[in-house]
Coordinates of N, CA, C and O in Angstrom, one line a residue:
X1 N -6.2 -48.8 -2.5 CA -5.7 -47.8 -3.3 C -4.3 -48.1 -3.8 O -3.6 -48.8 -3.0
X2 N -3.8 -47.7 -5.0 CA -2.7 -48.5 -5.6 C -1.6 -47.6 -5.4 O -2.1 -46.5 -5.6
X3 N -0.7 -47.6 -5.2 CA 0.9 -46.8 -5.0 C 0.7 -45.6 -6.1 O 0.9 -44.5 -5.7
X4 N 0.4 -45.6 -7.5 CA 0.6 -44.6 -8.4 C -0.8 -43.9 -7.8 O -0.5 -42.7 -7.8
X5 N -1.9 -44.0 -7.2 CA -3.2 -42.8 -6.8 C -2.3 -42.6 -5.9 O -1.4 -41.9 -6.4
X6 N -2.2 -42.8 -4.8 CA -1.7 -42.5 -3.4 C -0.4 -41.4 -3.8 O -0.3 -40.3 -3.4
X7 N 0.4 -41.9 -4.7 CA 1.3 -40.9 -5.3 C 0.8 -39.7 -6.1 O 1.1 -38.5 -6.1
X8 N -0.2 -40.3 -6.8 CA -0.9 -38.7 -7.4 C -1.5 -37.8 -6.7 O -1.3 -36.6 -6.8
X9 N -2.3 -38.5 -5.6 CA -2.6 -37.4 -4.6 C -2.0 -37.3 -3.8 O -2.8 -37.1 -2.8
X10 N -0.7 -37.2 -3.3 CA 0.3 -36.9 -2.8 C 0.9 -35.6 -3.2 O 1.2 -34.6 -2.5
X11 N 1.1 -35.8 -4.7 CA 2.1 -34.8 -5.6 C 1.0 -33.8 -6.0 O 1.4 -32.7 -6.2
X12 N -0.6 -34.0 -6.0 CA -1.5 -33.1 -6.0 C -1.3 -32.0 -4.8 O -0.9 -30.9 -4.9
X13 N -1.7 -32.8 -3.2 CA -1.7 -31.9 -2.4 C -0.4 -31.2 -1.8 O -0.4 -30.6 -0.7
X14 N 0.7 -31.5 -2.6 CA 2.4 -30.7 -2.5 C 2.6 -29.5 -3.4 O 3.2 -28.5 -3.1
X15 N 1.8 -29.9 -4.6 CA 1.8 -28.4 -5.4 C 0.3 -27.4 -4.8 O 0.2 -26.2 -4.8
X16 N -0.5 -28.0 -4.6 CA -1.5 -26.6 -3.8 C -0.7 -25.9 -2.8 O -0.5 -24.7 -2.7
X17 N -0.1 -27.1 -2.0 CA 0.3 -26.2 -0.6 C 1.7 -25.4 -0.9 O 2.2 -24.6 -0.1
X18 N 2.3 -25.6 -2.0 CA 3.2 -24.9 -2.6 C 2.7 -23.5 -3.7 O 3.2 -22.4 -3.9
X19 N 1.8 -24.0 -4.0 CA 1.3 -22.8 -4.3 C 0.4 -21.8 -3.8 O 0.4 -20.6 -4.1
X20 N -0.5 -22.7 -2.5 CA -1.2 -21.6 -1.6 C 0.4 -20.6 -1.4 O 0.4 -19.4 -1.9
X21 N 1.7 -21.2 -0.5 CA 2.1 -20.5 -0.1 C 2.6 -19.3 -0.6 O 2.7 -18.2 -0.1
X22 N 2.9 -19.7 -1.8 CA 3.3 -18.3 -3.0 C 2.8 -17.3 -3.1 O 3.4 -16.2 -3.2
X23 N 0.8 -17.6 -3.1 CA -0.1 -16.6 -2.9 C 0.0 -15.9 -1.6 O -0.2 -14.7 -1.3
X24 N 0.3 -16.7 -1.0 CA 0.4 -16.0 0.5 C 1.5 -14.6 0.4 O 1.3 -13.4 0.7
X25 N 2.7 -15.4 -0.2 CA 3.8 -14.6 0.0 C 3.9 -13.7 -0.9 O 4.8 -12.8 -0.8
X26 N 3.2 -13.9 -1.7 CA 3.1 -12.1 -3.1 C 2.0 -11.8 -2.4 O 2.1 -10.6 -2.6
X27 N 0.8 -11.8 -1.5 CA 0.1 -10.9 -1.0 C 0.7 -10.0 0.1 O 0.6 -8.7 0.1
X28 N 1.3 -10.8 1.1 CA 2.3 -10.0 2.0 C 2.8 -9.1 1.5 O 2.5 -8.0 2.0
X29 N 3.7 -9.0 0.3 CA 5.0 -8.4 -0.3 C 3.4 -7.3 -0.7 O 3.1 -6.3 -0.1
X30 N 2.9 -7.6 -1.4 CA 1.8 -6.5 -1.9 C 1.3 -5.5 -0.9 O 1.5 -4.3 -0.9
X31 N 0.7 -6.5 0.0 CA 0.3 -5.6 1.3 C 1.5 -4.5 1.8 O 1.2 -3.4 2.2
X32 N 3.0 -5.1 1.9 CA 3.9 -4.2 2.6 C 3.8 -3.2 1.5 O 3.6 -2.1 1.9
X33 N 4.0 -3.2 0.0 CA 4.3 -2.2 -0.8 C 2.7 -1.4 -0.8 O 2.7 -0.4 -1.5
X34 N 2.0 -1.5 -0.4 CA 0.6 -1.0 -0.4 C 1.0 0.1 0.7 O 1.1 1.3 0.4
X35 N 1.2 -0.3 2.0 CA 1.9 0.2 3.4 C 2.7 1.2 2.7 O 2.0 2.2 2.4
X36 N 3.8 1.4 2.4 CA 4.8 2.2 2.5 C 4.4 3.0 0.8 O 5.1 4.0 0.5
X37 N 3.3 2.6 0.0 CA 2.9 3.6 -0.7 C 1.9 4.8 0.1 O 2.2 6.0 0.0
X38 N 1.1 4.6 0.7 CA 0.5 5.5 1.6 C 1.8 6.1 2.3 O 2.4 7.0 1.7
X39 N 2.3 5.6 3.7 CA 3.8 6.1 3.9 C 4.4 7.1 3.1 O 4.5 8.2 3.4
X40 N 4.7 6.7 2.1 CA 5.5 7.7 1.0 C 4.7 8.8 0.9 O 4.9 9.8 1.6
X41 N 3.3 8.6 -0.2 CA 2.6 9.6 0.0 C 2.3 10.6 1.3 O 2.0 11.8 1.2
X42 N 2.3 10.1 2.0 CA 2.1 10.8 3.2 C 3.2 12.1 3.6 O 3.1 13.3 3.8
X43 N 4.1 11.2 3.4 CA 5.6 12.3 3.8 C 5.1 13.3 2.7 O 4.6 14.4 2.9
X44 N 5.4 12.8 1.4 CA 5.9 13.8 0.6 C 5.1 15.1 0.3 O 5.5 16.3 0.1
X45 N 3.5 14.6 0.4 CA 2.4 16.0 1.1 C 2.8 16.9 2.0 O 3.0 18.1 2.0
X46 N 3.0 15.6 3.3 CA 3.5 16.6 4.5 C 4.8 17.6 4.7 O 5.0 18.4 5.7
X47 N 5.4 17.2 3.8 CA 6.6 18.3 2.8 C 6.2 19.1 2.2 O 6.9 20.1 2.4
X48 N 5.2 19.3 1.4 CA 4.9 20.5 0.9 C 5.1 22.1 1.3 O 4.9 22.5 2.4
X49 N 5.5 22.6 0.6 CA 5.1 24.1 1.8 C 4.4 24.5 2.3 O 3.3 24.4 1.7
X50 N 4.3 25.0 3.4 CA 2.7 25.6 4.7 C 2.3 26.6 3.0 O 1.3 26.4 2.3
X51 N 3.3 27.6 2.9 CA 2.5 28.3 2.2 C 2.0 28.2 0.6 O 1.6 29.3 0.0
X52 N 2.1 27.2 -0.1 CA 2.0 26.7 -0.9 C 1.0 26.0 -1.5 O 1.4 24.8 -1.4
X53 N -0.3 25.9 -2.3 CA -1.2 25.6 -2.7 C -1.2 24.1 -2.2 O -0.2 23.5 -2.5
X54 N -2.4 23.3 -1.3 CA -2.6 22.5 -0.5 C -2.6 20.9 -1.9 O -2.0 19.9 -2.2
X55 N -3.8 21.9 -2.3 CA -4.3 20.5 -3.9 C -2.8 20.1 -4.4 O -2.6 18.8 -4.5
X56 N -1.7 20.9 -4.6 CA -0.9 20.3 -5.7 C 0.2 19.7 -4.7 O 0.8 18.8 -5.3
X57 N 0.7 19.8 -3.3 CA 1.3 18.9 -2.8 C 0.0 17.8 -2.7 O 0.4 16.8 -3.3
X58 N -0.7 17.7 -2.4 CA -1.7 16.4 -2.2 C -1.6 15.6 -3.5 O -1.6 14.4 -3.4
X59 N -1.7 16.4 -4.9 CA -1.4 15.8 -5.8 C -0.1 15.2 -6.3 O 0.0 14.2 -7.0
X60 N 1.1 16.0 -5.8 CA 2.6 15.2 -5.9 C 2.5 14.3 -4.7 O 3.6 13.9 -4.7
X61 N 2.1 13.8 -4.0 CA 2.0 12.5 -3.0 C 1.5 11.6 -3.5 O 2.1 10.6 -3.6
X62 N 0.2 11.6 -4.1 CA -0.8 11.0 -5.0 C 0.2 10.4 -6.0 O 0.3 9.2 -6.2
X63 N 0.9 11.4 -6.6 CA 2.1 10.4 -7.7 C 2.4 9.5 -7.3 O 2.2 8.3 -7.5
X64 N 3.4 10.3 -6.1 CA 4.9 9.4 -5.1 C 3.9 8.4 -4.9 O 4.1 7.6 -5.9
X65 N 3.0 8.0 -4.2 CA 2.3 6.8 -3.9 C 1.9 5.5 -5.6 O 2.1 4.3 -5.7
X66 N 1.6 5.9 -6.1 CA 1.2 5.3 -7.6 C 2.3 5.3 -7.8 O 2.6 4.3 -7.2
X67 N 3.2 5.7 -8.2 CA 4.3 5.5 -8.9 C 5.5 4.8 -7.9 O 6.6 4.8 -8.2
X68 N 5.0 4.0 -6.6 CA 5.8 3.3 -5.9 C 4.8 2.0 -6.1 O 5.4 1.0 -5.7
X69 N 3.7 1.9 -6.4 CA 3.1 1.1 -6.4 C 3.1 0.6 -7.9 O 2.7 -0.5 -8.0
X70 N 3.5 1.0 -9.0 CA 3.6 1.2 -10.1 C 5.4 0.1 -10.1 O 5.4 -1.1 -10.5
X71 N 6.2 0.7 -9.8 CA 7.8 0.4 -9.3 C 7.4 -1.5 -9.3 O 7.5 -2.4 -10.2
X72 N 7.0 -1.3 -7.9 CA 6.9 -2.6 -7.1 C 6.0 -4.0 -7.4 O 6.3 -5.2 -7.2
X73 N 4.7 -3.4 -7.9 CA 3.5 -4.6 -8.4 C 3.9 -4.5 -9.8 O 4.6 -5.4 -10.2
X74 N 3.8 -3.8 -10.3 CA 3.8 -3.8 -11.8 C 2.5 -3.6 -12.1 O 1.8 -2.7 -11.6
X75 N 2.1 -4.6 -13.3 CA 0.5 -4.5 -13.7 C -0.2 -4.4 -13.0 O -1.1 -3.5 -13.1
X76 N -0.1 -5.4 -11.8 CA -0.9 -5.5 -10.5 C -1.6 -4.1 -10.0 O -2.7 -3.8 -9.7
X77 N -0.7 -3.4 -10.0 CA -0.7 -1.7 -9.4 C -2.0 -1.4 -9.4 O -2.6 -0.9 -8.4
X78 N -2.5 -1.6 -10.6 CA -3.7 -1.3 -11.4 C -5.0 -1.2 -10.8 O -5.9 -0.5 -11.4
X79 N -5.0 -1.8 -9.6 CA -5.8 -2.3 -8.8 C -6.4 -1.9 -7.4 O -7.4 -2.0 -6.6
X80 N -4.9 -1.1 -7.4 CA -4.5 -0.6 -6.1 C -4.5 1.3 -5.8 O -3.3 1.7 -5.9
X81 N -5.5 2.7 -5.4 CA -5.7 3.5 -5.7 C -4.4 4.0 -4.6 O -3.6 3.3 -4.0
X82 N -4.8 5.8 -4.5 CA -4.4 5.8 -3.9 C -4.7 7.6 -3.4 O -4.3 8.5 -4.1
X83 N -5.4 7.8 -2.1 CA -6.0 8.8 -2.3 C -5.5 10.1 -0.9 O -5.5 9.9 0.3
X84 N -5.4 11.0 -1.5 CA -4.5 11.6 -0.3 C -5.5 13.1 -0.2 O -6.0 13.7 -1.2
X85 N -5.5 13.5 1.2 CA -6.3 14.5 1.8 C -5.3 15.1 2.7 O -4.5 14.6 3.4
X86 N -5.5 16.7 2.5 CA -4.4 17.6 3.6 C -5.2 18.5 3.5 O -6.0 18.7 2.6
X87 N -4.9 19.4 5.0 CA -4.9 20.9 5.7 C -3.9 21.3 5.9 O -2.9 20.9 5.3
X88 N -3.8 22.2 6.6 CA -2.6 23.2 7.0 C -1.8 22.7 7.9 O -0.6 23.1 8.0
X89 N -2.2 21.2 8.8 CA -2.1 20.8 9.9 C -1.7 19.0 9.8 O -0.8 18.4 10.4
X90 N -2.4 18.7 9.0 CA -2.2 17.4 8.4 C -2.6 16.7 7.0 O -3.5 16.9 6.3
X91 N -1.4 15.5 6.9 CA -1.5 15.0 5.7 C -2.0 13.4 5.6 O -1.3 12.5 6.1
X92 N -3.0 13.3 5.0 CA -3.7 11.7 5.0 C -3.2 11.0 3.8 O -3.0 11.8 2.8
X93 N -3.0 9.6 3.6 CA -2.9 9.0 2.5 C -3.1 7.8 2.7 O -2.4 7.1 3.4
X94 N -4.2 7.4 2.2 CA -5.2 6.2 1.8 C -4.5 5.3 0.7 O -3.6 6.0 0.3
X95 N -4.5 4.6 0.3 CA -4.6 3.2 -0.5 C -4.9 2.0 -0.2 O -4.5 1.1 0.6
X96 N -6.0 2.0 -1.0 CA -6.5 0.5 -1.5 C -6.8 0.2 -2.7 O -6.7 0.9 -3.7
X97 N -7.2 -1.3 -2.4 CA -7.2 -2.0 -3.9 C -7.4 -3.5 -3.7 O -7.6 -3.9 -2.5
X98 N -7.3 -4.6 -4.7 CA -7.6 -5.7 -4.4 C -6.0 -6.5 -5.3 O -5.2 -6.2 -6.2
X99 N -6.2 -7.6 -4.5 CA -4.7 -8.4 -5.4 C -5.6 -9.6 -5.8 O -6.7 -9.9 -5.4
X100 N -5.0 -10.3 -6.9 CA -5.4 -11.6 -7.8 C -4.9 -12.6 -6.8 O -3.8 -12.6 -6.2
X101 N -5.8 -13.5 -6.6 CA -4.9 -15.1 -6.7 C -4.2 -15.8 -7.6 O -4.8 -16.7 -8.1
X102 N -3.2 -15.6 -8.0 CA -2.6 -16.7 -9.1 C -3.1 -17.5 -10.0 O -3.0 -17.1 -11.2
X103 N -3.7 -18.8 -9.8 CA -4.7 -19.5 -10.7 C -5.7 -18.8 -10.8 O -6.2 -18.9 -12.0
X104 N -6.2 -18.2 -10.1 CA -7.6 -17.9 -10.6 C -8.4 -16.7 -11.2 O -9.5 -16.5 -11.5
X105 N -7.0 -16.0 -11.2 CA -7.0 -14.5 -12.1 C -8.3 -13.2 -11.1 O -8.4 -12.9 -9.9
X106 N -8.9 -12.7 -12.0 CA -9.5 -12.2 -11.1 C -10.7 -12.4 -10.4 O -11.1 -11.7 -9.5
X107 N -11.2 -13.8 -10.9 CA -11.9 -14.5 -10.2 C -11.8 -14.4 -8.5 O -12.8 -14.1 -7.8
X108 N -10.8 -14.6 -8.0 CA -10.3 -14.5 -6.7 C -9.6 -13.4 -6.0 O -8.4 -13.3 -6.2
X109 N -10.0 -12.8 -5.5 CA -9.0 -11.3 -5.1 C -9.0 -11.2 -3.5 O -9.8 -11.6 -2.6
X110 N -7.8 -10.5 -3.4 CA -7.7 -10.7 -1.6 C -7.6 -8.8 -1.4 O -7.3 -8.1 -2.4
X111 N -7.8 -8.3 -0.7 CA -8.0 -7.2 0.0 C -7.1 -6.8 0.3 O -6.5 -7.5 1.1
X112 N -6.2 -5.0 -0.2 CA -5.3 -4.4 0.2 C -5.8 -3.3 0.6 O -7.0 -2.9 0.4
X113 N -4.8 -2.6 1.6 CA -5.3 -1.4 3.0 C -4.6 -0.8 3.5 O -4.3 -1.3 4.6
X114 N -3.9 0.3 3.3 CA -2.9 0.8 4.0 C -3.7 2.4 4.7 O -4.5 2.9 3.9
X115 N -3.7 2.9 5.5 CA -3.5 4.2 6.2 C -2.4 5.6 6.7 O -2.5 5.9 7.9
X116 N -1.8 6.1 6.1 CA -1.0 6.8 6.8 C -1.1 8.1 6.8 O -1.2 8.6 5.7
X117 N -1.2 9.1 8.3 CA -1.1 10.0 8.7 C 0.1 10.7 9.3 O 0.8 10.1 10.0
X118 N 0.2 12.0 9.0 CA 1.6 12.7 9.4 C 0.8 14.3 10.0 O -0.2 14.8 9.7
X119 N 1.7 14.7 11.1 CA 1.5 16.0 11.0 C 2.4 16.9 10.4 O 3.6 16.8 10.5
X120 N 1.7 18.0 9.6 CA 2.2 18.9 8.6 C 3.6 19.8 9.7 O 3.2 20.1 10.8
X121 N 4.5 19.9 9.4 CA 5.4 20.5 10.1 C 5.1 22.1 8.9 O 4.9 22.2 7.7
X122 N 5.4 23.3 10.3 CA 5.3 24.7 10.0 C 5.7 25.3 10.9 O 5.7 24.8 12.0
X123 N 6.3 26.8 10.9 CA 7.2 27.2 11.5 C 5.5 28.0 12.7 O 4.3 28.2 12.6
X124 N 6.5 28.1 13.7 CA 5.4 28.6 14.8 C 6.2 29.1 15.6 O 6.9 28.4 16.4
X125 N 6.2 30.9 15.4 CA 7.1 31.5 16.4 C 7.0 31.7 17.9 O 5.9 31.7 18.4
X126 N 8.1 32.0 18.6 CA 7.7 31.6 20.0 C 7.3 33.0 20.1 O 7.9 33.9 19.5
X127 N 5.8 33.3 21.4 CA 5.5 34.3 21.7 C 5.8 34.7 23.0 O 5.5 35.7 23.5
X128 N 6.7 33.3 23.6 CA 7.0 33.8 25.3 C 7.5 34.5 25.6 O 8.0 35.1 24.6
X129 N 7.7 35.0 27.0 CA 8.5 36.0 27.2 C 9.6 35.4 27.7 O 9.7 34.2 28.1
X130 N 11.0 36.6 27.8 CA 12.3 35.9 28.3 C 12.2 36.3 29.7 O 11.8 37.3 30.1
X131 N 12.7 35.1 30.6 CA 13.1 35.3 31.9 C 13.8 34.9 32.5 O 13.9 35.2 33.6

């Protein structure tokens, strides 16, 4: 094999592994902004008021989450849902979605996942007695 092949596939397998790594490292950064979108949404439900219609803090979380995922991916976001469930007691916030590989558009997609749970803070008067 002649010095210029040996060098071509040399400089071939330097930009894959330079670009695997890339993909690696915007999926990470994806995955953590996936994370701390559920997170967000989570809190900002579990803020709501106790006495306060349940649907429309679930639906201001639902923003806060999209709209941090919106911030951070950009277009990408698009991809990525984000879906929030509360009671009186607790507040859920789900997001998923899928991320692109770089070359290969959406041909290729890697798997995002975040979970986060809070309990709803409410006032609960004490009924003990003093002693």
């Amino acid at each position: 094999m002649s010095r210029l092949a040996e060098s071509a596939v040399v400089v071939l397998l330097a930009l894959l592994t330079v670009t695997a790594l890339a993909d690696v490292t915007l999926w990470l950064h994806a995955q953590n902004v996936t994370v701390a979108a559920a997170q967000e949404a989570a809190v900002v439900t579990a803020r709501g008021d106790t006495g306060s219609d349940l649907d429309a803090a679930a639906t201001r979380g639902q923003l806060v989450g999209r709209s941090l995922l919106q911030a951070s991916l950009g277009p990408g976001a698009g991809q990525v849902d984000v879906q929030v469930t509360v009671n009186t007691d607790t507040a859920r916030a789900e997001a998923s979605g899928t991320w692109p590989i770089a070359p290969f558009g959406q041909l290729v997609t890697l798997p995002l996942h975040a979970t986060a749970s809070l309990t709803r803070e409410h006032f609960r008067p004490w009924t003990g007695s003093a002693t």
